[in-house]
CSV table of C-alpha atoms in Angstrom, one decimal:
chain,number,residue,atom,x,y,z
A,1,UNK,CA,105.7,111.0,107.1
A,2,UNK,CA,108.0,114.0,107.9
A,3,UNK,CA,110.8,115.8,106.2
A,4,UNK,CA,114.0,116.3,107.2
A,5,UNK,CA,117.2,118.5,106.5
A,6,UNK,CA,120.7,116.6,107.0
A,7,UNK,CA,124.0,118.3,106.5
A,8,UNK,CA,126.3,116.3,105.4
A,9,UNK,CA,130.0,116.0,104.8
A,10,UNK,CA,132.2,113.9,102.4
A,11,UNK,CA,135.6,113.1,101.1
A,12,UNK,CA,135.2,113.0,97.8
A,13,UNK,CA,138.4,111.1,96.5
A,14,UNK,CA,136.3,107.7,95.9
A,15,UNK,CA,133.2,108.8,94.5
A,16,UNK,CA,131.9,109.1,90.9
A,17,UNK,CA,130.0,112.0,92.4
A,18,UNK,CA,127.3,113.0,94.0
A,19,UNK,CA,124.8,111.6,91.3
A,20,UNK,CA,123.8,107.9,91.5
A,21,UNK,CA,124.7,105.9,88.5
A,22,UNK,CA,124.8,102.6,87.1
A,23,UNK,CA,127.9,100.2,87.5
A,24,UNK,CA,129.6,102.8,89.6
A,25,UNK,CA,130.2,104.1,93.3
A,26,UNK,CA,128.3,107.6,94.1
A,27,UNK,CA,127.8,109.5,97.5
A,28,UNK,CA,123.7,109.7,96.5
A,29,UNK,CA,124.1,105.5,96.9
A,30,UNK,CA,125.4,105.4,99.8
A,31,UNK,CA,123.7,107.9,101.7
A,32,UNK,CA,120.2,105.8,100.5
A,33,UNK,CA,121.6,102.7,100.8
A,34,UNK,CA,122.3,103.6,104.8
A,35,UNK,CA,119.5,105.0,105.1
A,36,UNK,CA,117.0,102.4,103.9
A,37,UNK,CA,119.1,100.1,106.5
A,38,UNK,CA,118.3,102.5,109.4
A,39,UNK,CA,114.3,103.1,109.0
A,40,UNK,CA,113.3,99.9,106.9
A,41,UNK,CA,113.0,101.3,103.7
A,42,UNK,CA,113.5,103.0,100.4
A,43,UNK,CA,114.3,106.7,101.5
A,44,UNK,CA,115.5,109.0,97.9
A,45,UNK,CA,117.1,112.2,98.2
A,46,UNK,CA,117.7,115.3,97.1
A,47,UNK,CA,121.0,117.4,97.4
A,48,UNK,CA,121.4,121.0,97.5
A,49,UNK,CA,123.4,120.4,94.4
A,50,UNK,CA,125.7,117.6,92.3
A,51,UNK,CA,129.1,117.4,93.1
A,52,UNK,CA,131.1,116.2,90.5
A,53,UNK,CA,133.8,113.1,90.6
A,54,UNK,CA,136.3,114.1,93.4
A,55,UNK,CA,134.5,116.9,94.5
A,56,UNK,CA,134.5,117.3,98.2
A,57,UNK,CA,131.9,118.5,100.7
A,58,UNK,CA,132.2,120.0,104.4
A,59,UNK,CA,128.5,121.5,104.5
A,60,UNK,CA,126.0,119.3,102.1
A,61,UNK,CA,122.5,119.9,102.5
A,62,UNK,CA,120.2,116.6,101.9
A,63,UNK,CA,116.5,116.5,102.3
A,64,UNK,CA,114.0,113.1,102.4
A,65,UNK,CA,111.0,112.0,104.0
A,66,UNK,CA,110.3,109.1,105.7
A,67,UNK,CA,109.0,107.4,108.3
A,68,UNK,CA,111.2,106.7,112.0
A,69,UNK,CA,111.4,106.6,115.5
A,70,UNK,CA,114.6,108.1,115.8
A,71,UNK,CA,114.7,111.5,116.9
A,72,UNK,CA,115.7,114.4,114.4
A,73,UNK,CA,118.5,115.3,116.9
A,74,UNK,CA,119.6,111.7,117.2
A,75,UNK,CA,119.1,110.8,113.1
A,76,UNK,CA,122.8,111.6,112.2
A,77,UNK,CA,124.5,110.2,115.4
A,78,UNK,CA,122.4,106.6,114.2
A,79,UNK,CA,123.4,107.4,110.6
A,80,UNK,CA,127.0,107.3,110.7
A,81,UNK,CA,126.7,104.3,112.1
A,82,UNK,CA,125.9,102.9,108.7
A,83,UNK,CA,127.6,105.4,106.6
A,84,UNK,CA,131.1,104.8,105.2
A,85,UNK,CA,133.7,106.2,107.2
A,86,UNK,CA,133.9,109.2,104.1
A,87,UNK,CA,130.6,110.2,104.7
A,88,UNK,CA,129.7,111.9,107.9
A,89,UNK,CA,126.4,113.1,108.7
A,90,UNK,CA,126.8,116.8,110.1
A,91,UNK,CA,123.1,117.5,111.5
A,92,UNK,CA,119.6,116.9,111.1
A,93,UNK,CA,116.5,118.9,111.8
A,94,UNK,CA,113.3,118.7,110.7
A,95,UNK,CA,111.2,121.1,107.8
A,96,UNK,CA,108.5,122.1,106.6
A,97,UNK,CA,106.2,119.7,104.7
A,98,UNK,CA,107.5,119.5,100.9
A,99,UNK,CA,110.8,121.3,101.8
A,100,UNK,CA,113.3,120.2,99.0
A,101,UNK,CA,117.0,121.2,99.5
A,102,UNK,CA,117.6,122.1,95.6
A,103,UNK,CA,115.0,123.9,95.1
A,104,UNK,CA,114.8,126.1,98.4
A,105,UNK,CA,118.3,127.0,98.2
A,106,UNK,CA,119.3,131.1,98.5
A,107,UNK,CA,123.1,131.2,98.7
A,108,UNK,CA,125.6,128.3,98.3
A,109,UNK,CA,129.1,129.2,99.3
A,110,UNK,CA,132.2,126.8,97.3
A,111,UNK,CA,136.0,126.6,98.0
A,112,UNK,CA,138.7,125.7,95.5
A,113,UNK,CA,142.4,125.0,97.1
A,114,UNK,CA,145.9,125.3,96.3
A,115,UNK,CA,149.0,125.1,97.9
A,116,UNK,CA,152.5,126.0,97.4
A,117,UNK,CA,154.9,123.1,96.8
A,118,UNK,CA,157.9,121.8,94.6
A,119,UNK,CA,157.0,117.9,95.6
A,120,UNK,CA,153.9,116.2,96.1
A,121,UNK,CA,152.6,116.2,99.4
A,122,UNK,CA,150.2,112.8,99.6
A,123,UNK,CA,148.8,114.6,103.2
A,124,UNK,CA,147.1,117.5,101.4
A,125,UNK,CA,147.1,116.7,97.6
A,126,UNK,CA,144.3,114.9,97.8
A,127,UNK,CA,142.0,118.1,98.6
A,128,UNK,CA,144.0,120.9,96.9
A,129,UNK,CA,145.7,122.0,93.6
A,130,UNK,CA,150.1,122.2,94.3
A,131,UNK,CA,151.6,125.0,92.4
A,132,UNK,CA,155.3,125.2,92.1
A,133,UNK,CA,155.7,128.7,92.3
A,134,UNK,CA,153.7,131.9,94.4
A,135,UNK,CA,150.4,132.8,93.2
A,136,UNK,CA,149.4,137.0,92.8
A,137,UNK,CA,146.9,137.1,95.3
A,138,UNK,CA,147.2,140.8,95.0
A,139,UNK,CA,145.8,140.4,91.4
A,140,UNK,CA,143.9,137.6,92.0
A,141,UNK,CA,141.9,139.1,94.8
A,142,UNK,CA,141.4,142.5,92.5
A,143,UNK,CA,139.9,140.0,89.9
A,144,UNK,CA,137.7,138.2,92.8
A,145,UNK,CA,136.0,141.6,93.3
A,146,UNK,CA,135.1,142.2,90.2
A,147,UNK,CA,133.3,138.9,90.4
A,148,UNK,CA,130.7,140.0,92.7
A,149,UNK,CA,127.4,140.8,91.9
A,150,UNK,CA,125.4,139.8,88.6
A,151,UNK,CA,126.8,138.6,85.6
A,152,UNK,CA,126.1,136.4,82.6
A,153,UNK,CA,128.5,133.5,83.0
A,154,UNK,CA,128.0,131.6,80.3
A,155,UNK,CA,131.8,131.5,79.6
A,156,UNK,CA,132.1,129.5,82.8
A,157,UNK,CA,130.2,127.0,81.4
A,158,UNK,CA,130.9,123.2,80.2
A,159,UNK,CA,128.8,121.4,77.8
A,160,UNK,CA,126.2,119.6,79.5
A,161,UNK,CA,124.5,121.2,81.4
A,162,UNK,CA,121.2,122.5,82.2
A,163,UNK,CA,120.6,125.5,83.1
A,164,UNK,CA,117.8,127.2,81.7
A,165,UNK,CA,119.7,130.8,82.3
A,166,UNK,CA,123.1,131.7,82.5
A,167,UNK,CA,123.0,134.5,84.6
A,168,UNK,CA,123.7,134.2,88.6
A,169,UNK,CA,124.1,136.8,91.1
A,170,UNK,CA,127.5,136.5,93.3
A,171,UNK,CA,127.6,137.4,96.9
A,172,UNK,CA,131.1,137.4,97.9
A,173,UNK,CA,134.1,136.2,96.1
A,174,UNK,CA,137.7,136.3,97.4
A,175,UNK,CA,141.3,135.3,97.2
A,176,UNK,CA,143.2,135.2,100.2
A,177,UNK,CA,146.6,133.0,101.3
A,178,UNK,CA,147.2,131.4,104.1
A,179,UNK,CA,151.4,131.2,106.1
A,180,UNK,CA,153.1,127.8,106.0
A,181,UNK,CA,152.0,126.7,109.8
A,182,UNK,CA,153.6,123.2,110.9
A,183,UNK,CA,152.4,120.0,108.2
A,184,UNK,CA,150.4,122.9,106.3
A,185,UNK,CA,152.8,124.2,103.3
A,186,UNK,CA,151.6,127.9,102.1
A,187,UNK,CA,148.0,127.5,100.7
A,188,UNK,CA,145.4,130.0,98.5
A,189,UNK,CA,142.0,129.4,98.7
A,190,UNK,CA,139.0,130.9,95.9
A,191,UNK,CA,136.0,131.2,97.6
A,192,UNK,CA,133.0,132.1,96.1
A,193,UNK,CA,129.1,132.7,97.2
A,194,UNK,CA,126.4,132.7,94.8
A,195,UNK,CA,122.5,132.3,94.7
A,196,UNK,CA,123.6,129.3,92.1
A,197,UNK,CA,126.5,127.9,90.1
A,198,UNK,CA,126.7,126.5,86.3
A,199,UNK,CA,128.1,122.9,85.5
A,200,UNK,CA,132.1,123.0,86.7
A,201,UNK,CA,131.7,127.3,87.1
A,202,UNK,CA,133.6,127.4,89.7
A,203,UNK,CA,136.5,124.9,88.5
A,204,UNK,CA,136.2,127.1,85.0
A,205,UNK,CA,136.9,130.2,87.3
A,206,UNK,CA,139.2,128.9,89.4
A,207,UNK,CA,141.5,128.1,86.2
A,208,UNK,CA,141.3,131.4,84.5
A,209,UNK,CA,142.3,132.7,88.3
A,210,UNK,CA,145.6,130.5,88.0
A,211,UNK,CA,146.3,131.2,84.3
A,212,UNK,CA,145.8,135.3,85.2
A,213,UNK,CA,148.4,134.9,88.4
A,214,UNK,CA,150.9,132.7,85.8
A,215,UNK,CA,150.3,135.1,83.0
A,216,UNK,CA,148.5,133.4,80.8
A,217,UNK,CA,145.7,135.6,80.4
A,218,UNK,CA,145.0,139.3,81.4
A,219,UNK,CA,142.9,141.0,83.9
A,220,UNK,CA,141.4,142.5,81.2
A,221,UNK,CA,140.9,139.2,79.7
A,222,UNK,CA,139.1,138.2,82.6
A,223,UNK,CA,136.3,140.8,83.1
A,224,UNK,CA,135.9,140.4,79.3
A,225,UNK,CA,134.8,136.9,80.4
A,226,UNK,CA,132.7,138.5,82.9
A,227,UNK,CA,130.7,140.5,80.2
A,228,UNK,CA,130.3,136.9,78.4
A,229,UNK,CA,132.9,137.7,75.4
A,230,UNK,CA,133.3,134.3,74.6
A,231,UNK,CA,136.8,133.0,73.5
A,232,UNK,CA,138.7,135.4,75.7
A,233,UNK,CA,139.4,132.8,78.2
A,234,UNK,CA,139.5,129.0,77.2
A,235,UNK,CA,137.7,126.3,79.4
A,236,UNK,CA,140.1,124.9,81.3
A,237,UNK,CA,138.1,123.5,84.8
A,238,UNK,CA,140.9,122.2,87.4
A,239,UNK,CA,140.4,118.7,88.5
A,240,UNK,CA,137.7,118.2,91.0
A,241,UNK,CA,139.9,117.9,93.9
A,242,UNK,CA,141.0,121.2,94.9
A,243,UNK,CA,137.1,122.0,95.1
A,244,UNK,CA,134.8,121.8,98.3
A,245,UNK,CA,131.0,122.3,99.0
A,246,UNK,CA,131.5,124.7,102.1
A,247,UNK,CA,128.3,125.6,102.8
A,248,UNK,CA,124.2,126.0,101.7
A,249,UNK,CA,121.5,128.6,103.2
A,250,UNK,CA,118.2,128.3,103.7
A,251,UNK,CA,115.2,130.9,104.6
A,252,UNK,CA,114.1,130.6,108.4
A,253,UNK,CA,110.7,130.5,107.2
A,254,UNK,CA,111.4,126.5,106.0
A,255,UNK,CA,111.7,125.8,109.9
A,256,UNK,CA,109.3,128.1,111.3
A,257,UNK,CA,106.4,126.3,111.5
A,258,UNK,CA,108.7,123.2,113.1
């Protein structure tokens, strides 16, 4: 039996989430459910991470073990073919023995989206926030940089989760806006890259970033949260949305030996 590595990309807008559950529609189903009807049986799997409900995806990481005859080059090519037409399968290689995609995780990168809009646009509301008025990306990007490196983030925290530590190390985090170009209104994006995120962290951050640009809150407000001074800014995620899995990375030596 080997073990494989698939990328995997989804729309959201359907799904109860990543997590399979009882009664209701999840990615995880899905994917299994197409995958025990391309190699003959039962194949679970393990993300890189849960996605909440609505939460989107553009760089998944997925790992199983099973038994086929289909190439690893070929897997997600024959996989699509029995994947809703939300659920694309990026890639697939093959690991090391035991490789599991949560666990051997370093850096997982997460984009949340907004654009500029008095209306509703249906062609892009589905995968980003609309704000009526200009965000301060000058601000919000000074805030962004103060987000980098390690912190305690247990104010970016909901209930539920967990995590046996609230402290995670950030690798980049910025704030940049994009020029209306043809269907595309103006749009912000929040990016953030981190070794690991808390339940709805980056949601949490993402709306202390809009309340900061509407004044709301303070910059000062902000880094206070940083430093875990709890009830400086209220937890207020966005909706799932706006949010996308962009990418996860991996140490070469999980496909060395392959």
């Amino acid at each position: 039996m080997k073990t494989y590595l698939l990328t995997l990309a989804y729309d959201g807008t359907h799904y109860h989430g990543w997590q399979r559950q009882k009664g209701i529609v999840s990615v995880q189903e899905c994917l299994e459910t197409a995958l025990a009807s391309l190699v003959g049986a039962p194949v679970p799997v393990t993300a890189s991470g849960r996605t909440d409900e609505g939460v989107h995806a553009v760089g998944q990481a997925v790992s199983f073990s099973c038994e086929t005859s289909v190439p690893a080059q070929k897997f997600a090519a024959a996989l699509n073919a029995k994947l809703p037409p939300d659920i694309r399968a990026l890639s697939c290689c093959e690991t090391a023995d035991g490789f599991c995609a949560r666990k051997a995780a370093k850096r997982k990168t997460y984009a949340y989206r907004f654009y500029l809009s008095p209306h509703v646009l249906p062609h892009i509301d589905g995968y980003a926030l609309r704000v009526d008025s200009p965000l301060d990306t000058k601000a919000l990007a000074a805030a962004c940089s103060s987000v980098k490196g390690t912190h305690d983030f247990v104010c970016f925290q909901c209930l539920g989760s967990s995590a046996k530590t609230t402290v995670r190390t950030v690798y980049d985090c910025t704030f940049i806006s994009y020029p209306a170009q043809g269907l595309m209104p103006i749009t912000y994006e929040f990016r953030i890259c981190g070794n690991g995120f808390l339940y709805k962290m980056v949601r949490l951050m993402a709306g202390a970033l809009l309340r900061l640009s509407q004044g709301k809150i303070t910059a000062r407000d902000f880094a206070a949260a940083l430093n875990g001074e709890r009830e400086r800014v209220a937890k207020i995620p966005l909706p799932g949305k706006g949010l996308t899995l962009v990418s996860v990375e991996y140490d070469q030596s999980d496909f060395a030996q392959i």
